[in-house]
Coordinates of C-alpha atoms in Angstrom, one line a residue:
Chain A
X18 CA 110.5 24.6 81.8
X19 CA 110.6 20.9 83.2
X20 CA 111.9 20.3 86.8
X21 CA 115.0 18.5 85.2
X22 CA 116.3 21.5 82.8
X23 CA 115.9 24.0 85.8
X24 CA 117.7 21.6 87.9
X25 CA 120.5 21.3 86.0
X26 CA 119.7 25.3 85.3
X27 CA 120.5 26.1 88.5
X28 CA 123.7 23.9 89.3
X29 CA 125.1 25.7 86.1
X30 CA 123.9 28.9 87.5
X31 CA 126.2 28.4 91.0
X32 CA 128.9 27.0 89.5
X33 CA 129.0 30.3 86.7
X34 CA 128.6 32.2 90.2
X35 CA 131.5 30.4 92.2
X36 CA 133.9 31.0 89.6
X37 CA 132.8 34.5 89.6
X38 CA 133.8 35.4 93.3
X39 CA 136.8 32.4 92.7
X40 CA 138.2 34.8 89.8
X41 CA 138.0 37.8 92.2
X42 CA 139.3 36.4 95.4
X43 CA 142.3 34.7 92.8
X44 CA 143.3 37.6 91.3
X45 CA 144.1 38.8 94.9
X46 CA 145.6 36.0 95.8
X47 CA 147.9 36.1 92.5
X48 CA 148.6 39.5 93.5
X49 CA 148.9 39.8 96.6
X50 CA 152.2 41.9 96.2
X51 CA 150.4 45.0 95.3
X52 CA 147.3 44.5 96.8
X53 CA 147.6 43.9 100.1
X54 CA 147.3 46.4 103.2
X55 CA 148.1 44.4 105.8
X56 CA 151.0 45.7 108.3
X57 CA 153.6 43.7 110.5
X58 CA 152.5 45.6 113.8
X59 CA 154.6 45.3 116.6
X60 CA 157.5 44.5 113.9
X61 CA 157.0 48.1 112.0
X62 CA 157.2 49.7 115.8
X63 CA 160.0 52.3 114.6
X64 CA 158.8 52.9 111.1
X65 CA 155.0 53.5 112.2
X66 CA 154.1 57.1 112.3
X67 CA 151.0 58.3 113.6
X68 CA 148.9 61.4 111.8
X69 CA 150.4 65.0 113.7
X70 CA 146.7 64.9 115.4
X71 CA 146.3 61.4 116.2
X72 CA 145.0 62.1 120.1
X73 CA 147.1 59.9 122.6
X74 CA 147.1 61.1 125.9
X75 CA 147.2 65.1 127.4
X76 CA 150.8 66.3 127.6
X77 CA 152.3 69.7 129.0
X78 CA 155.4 70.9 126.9
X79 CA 158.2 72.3 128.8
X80 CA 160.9 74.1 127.3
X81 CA 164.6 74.0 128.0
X82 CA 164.5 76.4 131.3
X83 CA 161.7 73.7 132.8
X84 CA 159.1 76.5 132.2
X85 CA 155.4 75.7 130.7
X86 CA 152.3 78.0 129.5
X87 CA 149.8 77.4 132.2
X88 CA 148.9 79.3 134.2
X89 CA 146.4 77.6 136.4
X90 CA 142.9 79.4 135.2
X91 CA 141.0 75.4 135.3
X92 CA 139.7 76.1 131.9
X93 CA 140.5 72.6 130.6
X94 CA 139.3 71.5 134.2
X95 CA 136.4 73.0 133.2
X96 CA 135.7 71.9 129.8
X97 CA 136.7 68.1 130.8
X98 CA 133.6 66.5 130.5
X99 CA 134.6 63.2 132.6
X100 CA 136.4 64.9 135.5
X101 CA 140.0 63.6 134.3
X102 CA 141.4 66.9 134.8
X103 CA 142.4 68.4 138.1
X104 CA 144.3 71.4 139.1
X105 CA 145.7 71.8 142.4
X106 CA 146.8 75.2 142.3
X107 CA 148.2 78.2 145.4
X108 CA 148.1 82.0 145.8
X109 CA 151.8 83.4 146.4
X110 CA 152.6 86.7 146.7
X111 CA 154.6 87.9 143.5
X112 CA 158.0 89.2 144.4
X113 CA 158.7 91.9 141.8
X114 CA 155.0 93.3 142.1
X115 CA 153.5 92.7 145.5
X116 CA 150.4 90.9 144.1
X117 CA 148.7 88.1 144.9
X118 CA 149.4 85.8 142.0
X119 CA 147.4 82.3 140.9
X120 CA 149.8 78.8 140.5
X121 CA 149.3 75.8 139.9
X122 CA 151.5 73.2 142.0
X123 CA 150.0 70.0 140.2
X124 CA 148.1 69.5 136.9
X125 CA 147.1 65.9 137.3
X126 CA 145.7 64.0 134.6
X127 CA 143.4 60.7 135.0
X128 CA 144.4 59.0 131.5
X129 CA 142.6 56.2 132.6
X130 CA 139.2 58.5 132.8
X131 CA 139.7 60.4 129.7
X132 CA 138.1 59.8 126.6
X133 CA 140.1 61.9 124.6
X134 CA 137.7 64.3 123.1
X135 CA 140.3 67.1 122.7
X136 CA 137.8 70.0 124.5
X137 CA 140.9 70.9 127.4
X138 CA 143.3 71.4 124.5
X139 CA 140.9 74.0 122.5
X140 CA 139.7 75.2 126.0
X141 CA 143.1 76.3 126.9
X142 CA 143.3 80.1 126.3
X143 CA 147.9 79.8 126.3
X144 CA 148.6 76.8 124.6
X145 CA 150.1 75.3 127.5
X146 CA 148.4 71.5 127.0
X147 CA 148.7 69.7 124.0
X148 CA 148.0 65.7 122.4
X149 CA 151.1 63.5 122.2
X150 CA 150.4 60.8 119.2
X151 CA 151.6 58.2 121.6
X152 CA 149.3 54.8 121.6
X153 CA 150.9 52.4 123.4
X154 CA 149.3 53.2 126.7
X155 CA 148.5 50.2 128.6
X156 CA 150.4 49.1 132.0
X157 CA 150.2 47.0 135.1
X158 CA 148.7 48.8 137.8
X159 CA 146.1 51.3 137.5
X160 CA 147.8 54.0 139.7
X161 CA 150.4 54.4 136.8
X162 CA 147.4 56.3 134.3
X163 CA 147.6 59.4 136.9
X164 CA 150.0 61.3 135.7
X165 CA 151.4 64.7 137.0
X166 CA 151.9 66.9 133.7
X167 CA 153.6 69.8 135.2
X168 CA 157.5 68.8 136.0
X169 CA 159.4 68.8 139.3
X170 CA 160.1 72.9 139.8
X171 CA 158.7 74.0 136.9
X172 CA 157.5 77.6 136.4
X173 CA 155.3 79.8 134.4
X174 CA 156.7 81.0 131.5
X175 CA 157.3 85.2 131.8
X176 CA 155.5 85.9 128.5
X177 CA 152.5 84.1 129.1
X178 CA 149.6 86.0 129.8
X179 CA 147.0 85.7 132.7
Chain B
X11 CA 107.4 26.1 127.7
X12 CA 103.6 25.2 125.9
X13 CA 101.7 22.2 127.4
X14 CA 102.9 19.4 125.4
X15 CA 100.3 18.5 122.6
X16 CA 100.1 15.4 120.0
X17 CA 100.6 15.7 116.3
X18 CA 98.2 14.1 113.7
X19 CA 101.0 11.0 113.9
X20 CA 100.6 10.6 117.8
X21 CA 103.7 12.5 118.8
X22 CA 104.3 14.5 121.7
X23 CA 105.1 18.0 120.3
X24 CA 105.4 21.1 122.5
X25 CA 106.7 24.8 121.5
X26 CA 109.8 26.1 123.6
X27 CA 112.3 29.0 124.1
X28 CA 115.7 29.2 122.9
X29 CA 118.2 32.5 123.9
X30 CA 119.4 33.6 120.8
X31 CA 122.4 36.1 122.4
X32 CA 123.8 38.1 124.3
X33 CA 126.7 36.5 123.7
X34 CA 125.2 35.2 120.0
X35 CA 128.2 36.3 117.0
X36 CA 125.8 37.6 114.7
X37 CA 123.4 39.7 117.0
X38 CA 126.5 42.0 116.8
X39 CA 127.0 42.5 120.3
X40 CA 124.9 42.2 123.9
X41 CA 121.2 41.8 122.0
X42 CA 119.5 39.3 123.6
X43 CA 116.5 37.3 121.6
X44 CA 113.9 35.4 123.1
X45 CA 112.6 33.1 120.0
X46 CA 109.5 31.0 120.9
X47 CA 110.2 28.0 118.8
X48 CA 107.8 25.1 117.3
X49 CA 110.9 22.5 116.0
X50 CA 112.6 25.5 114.2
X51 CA 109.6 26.9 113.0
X52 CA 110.0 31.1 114.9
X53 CA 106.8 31.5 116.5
X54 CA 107.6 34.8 118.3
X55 CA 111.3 37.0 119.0
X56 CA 110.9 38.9 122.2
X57 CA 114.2 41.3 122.1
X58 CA 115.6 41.9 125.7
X59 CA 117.5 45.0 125.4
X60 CA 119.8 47.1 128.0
X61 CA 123.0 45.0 128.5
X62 CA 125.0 48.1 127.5
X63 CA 123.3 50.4 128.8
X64 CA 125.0 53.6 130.0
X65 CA 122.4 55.9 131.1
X66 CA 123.4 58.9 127.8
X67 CA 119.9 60.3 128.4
X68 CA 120.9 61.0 131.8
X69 CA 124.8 62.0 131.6
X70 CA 123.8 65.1 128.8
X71 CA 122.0 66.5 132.1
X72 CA 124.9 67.5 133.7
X73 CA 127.2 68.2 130.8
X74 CA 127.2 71.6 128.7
X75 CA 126.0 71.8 125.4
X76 CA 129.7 71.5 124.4
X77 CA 130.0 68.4 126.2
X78 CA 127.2 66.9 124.6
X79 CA 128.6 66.2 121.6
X80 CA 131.3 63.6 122.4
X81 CA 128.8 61.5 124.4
X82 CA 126.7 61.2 121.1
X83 CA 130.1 59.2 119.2
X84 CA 129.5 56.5 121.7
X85 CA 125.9 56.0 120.8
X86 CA 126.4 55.3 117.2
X87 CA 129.5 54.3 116.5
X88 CA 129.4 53.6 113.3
X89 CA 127.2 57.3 112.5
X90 CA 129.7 59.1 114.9
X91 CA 129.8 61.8 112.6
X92 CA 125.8 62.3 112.0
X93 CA 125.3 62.1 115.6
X94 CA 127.6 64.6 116.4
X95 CA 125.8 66.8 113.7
X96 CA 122.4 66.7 114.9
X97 CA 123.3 67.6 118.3
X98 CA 125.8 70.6 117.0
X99 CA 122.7 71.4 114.4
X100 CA 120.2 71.9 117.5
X101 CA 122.5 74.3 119.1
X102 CA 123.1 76.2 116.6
X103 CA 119.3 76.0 115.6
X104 CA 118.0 77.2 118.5
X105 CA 120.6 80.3 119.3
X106 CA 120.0 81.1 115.6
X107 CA 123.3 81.4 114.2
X108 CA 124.3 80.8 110.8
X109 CA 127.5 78.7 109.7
X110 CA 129.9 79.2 107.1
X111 CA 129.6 77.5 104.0
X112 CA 133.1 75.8 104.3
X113 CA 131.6 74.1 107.7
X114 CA 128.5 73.0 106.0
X115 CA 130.1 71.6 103.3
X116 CA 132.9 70.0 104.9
X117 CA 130.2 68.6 107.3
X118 CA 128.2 66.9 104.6
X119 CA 131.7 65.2 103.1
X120 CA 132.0 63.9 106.4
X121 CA 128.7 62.5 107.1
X122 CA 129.2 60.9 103.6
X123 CA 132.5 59.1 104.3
X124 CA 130.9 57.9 107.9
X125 CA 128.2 56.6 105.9
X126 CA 129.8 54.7 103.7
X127 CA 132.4 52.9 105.8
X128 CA 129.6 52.2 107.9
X129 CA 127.6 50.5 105.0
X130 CA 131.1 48.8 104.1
X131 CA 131.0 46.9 107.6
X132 CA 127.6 46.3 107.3
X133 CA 128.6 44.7 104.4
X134 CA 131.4 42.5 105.4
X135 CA 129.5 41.7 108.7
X136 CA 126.1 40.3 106.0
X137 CA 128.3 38.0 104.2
X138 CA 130.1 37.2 107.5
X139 CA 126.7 36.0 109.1
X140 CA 125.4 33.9 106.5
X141 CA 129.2 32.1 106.2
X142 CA 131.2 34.2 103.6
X143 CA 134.1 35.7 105.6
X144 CA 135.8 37.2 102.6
X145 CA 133.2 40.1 102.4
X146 CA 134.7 40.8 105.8
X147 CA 137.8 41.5 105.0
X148 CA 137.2 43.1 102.1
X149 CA 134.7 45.4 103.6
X150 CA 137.2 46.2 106.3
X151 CA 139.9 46.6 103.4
X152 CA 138.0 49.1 102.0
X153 CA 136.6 50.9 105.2
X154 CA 140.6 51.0 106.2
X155 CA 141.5 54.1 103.6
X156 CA 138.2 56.3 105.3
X157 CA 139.4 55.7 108.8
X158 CA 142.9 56.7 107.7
X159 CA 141.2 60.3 106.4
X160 CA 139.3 60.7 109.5
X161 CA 142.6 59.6 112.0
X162 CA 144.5 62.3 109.8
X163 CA 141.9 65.3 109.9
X164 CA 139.6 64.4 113.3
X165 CA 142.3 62.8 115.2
X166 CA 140.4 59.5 116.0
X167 CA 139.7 56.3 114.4
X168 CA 136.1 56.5 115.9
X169 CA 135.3 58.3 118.5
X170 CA 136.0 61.8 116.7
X171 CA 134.2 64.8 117.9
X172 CA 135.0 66.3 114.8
X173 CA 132.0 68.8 115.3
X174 CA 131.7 71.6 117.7
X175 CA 128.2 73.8 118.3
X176 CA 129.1 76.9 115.8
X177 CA 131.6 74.7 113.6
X178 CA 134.2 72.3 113.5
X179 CA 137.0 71.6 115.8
X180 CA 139.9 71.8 113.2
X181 CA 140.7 72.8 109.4
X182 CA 140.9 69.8 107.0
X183 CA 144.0 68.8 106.8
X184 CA 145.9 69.8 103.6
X185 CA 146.1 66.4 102.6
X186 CA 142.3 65.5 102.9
X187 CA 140.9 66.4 99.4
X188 CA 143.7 64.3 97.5
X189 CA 142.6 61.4 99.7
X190 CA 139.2 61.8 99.8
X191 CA 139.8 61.6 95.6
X192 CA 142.0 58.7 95.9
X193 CA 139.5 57.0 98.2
X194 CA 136.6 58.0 95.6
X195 CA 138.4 56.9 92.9
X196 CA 139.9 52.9 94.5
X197 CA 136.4 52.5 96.1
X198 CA 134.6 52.9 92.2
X199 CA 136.3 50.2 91.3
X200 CA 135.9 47.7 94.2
X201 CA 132.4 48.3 94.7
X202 CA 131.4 46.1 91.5
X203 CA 133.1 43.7 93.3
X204 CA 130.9 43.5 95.7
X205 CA 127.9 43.0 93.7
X206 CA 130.3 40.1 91.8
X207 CA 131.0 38.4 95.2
X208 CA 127.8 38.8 97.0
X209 CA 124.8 39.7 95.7
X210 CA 125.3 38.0 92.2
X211 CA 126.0 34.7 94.6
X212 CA 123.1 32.1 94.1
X213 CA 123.1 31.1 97.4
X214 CA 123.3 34.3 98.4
X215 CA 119.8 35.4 96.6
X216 CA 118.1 32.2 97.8
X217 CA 119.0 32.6 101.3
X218 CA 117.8 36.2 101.2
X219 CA 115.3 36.8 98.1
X220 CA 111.5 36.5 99.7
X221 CA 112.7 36.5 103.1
X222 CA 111.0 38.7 105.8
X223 CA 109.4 40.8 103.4
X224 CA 108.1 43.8 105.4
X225 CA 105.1 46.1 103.1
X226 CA 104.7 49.9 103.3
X227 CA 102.3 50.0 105.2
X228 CA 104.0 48.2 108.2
X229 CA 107.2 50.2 107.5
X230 CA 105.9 53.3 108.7
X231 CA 103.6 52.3 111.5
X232 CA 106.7 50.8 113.3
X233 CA 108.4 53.5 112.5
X234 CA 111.4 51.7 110.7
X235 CA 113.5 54.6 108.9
X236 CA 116.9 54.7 106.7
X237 CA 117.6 52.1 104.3
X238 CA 115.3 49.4 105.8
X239 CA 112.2 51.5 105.5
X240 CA 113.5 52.9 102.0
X241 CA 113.6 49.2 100.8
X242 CA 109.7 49.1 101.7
X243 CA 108.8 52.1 99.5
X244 CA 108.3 54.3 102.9
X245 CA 109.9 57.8 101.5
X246 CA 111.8 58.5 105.1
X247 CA 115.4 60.5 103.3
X248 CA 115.7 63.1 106.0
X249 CA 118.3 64.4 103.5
X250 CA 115.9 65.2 101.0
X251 CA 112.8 66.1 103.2
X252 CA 114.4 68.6 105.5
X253 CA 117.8 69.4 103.8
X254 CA 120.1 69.9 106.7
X255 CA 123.9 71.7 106.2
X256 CA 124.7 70.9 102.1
X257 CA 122.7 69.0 101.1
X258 CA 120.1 71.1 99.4
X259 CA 122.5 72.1 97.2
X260 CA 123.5 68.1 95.6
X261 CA 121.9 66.1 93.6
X262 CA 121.1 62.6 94.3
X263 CA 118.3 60.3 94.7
X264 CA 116.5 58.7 97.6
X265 CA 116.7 55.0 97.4
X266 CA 113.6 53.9 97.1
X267 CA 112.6 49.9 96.2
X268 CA 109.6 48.0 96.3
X269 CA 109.5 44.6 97.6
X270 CA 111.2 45.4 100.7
X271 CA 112.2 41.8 101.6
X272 CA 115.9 40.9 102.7
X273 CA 117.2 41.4 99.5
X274 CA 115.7 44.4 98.4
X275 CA 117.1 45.7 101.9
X276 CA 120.5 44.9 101.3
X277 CA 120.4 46.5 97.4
X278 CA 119.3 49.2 98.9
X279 CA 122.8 50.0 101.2
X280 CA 124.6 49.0 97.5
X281 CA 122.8 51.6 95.8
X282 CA 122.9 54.3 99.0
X283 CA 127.3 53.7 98.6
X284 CA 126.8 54.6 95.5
X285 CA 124.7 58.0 96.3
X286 CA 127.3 58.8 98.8
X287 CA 130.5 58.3 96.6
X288 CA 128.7 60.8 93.7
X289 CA 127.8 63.0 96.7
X290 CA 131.6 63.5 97.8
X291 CA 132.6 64.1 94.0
X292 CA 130.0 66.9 93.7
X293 CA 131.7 68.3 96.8
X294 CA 135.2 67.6 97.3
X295 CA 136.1 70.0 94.6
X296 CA 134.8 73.0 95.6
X297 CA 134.7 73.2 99.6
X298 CA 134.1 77.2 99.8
X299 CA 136.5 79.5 101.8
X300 CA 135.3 80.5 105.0
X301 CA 135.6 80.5 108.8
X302 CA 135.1 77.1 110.4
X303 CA 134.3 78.1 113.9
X304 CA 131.7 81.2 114.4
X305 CA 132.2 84.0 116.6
X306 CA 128.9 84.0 117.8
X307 CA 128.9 81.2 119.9
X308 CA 130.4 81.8 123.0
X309 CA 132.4 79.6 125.6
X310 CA 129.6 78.8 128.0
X311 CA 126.7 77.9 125.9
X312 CA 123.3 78.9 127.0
X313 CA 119.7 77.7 125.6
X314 CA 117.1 80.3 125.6
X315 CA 114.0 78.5 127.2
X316 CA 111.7 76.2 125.5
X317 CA 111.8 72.3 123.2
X318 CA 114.4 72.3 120.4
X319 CA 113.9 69.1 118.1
X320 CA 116.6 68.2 115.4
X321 CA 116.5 65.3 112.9
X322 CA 118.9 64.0 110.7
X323 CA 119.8 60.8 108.8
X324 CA 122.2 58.4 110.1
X325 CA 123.2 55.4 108.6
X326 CA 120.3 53.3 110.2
X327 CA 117.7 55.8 109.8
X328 CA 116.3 59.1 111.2
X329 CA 118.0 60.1 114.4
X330 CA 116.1 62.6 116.6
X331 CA 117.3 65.0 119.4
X332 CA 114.8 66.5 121.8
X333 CA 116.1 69.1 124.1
X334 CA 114.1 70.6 126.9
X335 CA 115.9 73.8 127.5
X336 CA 115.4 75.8 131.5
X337 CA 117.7 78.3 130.2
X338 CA 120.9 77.3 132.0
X339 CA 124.0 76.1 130.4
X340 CA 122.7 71.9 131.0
X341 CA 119.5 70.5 129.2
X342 CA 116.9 70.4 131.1
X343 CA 116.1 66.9 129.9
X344 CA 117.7 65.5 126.5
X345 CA 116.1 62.6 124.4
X346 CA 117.2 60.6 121.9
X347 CA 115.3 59.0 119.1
X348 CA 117.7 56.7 117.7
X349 CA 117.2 54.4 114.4
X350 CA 117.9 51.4 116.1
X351 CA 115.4 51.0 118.6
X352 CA 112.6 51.7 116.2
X353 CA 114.3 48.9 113.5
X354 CA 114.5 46.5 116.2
X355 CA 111.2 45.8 117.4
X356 CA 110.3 45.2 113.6
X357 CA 112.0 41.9 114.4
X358 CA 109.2 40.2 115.7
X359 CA 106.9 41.1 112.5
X360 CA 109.6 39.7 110.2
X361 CA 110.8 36.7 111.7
X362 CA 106.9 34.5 112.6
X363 CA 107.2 31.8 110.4
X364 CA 110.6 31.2 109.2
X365 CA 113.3 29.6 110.5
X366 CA 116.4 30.4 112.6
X367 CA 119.1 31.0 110.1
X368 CA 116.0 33.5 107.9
X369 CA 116.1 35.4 111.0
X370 CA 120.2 36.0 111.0
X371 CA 119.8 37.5 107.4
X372 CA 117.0 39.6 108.3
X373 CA 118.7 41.2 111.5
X374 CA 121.7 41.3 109.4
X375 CA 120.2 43.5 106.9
X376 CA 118.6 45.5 109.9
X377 CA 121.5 46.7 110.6
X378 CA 121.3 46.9 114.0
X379 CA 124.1 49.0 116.5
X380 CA 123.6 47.5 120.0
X381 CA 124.7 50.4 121.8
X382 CA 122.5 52.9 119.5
X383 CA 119.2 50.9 120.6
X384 CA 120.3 50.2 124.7
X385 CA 122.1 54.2 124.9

């Protein structure tokens, strides 16, 4: 073939290749209604949903008597790889038994530390720690990502196990 | 800097260095390249590597076998699932326990998925770096619907730790074979759009057909694995040479092209989607019953005493854990082979004697992770 047909050869070639991709990237242009995935984020704030295990951050459910399900054992201390959990627990003497009993007085949390890797929660032999699907996590000062997860007076539920 | 010489025309000429990275958009992240330069002729690349380093190696020492595993998402990130695989594989391995079919199954689905949406980036990110940004949105389109399966059955986006030694951390979730069938079947008919946008493109072929065409031979003596050493010819499919969890019991074939230049490299990920997607239809419809954590690992995981060595295939290539075990419940000393390293010093090979935008598409279709190769 002479130089001047695969010249011309060629130009016909891209241009039969532009329209190509042109046709694709048209059609999603023309329909763009049905096509597109694209979501309004901080304007869909009360209709977005995250999936049930969506990991946020580490929570401690309490129920309606301020009582949660640990019971201090430093399992999920234990299985933390990064050190973000720590419990700060005390001996009292039970009053209906007479025995030395383990409590925790503060189940702190380093948010800012964890990777969320969900070991604590499947360490956890009652239960008593669980993911929030919360995402919206960032803040002004660093101090605000340790939490306390146990409330203000809270106590061990009766039924829960040691 | 070279002594300055004359040309034949009575020009002072002289060969010098340019820093391609580490802040460079299309090295992907902190890579930095050293090219030797003669006008824009690449004499030599001389990668500097460890700006994201994070000592991985080092951190497994302390942490339980348990532990392990979510250390290896952050290698990877775009194999999260593979790596997490090969270490759980090891474990169970060496303590000789067998899992359920349901875990090996579900496994291989997973690896599958990971795979593909991390050839679907790659994707986006090659037309990206040689100036189409509509592959990059597309790609991400498209990889959106697999992170959606893996936020609604791992929990995370990325980082997902779906893998535990002796199983997997949770059931599938009800809803993950009708997705993984809707994903199949929207992602059958988008794929030929990809060949239609990109690698049908003339520019596209001339900027990549003939380009850093790297032989057999050279494929394996530097070690270059996964689709990159596939496009070469050099058979390297961990899959099919040492079938890990299911896949000894699908059918599919190993990539395998000839030329192995930039072209043939990036046909090779089109084909491997395709592999993957018939892979997850031979599955997804019959995942056996079964238990998905075994009994017979216990909570504090202990090694007996000696080297454990598992292998399987990312994304990139063949990813290798070697565990010395002293018998306690932390590695002695844990090393990681990881695909990227090994691809990346193939660079230098490709790249003498073509020019500085040649050497974007080859490292494109390289496919390089920063923080697999630094670790």
């Amino acid at each position: 073939m002479s130089a001047v047909a695969t010249y011309f050869k060629d130009i016909f070639q891209g241009l039969k290749t532009l329209l190509t991709g042109m046709k694709i990237t048209g059609y999603y242009f023309s329909h763009a209604r049905k096509e597109i995935i694209t979501q309004q984020y901080p304007e869909n704030r009360d209709t977005l949903k995250m999936f049930d295990r969506f990991r946020g951050r580490v929570v401690m459910p309490h129920d309606e008597n301020n009582e949660h399900a640990c019971t201090g054992c430093s399992s999920c201390e234990l299985a933390c790889p990064n050190g973000s959990i720590e419990i700060m627990w005390e001996r009292i003497v039970d009053p209906e038994t007479g025995k030395k009993k383990k409590i925790i007085d503060k189940h702190v949390y380093h948010h800012s530390m964890c990777t969320l890797c969900n070991l604590c929660i499947i360490a956890c032999p009652t239960d008593a720690i669980k993911m929030e699907q919360t995402f919206e996590h960032a803040t002004f000062d660093r101090k605000e990502l340790t939490m306390i997860l146990n409330k203000p007076g809270s106590k061990v539920r009766k039924d829960v196990e040691e | 800097m070279t002594e300055e010489t004359l040309t034949k025309e009575g020009l002072k000429t002289q060969e010098y260095f340019v820093n391609m990275g580490p802040q460079h958009p299309s090295t992907h992240g902190v890579l930095r390249l050293m090219l030797e330069l003669d006008g824009e002729i690449i004499k030599k690349v001389i990668p500097h590597i460890g700006y994201v380093h994070r000592s991985i190696e080092k951190m497994c020492e302390k942490d339980s076998y348990r532990q392990i595993v979510h250390i290896t998402d952050r290698m990877d990130y775009l194999s999260n699932h593979m790596n997490n695989e090969a270490v759980c594989l090891l474990v169970e391995n060496a303590l000789e326990i067998e899992v359920s079919d349901r875990v090996k199954v579900i496994r291989t689905i997973m690896s599958e998925l990971t795979r593909l949406s991390s050839h679907q980036l790659w994707w986006g990110v090659m037309g990206m770096d040689l100036g189409a940004l509509t592959t990059f949105l597309y790609g991400f389109r498209d990889r959106e619907m697999i992170n959606d399966i893996f936020e609604e059955t791992c929990g995370a986006r990325l980082t997902m730790n779906y893998n535990t030694p002796g199983g997997l951390m949770f059931d599938i979730h009800p809803n993950f074979q009708r997705r993984v069938k809707e994903f199949v079947a929207h992602f059958k008919t988008k794929l030929p759009e990809y060949d239609a946008l990109l690698s049908d493109n003339v520019i596209f072929r001339n900027r990549t057909e003939g380009i850093g065409v790297l032989s057999k031979e050279d494929a394996i003596s530097f070690g270059v694995t996964g689709p990159t050493g596939r496009a070469s010819g050099f058979s390297n499919d961990i899959r099919k040479h040492k079938p890990y969890s299911a896949y000894d019991r699908v059918e599919f074939k190993e990539i395998l092209m000839e030329t192995g230049d930039t072209f043939s490299r990036y046909k090779a990920r089109i084909l491997e989607m395709w592999e993957s997607l018939s892979i997850i239809e031979q599955l997804i419809d019959n995942i056996p019953e079964g238990e998905i954590q075994s009994p017979a690992v216990k909570a504090v995981i202990k090694l007996p005493k000696g080297e454990f060595y598992q292998s399987v295939e990312t994304a990139r290539g063949e990813l290798g854990v070697y565990v010395v075990s002293d018998g306690t419940k932390n590695p002695y000393r844990v090393k990681f082979r990881s695909p990227g390293f090994s691809n990346l010093f193939v660079l230098n090979h490709l790249a003498q004697g073509y020019k500085i935008a040649d050497l974007v598409a080859m490292m494109s279709t390289i496919d390089l992770v920063i923080p697999d190769i630094d670790r």
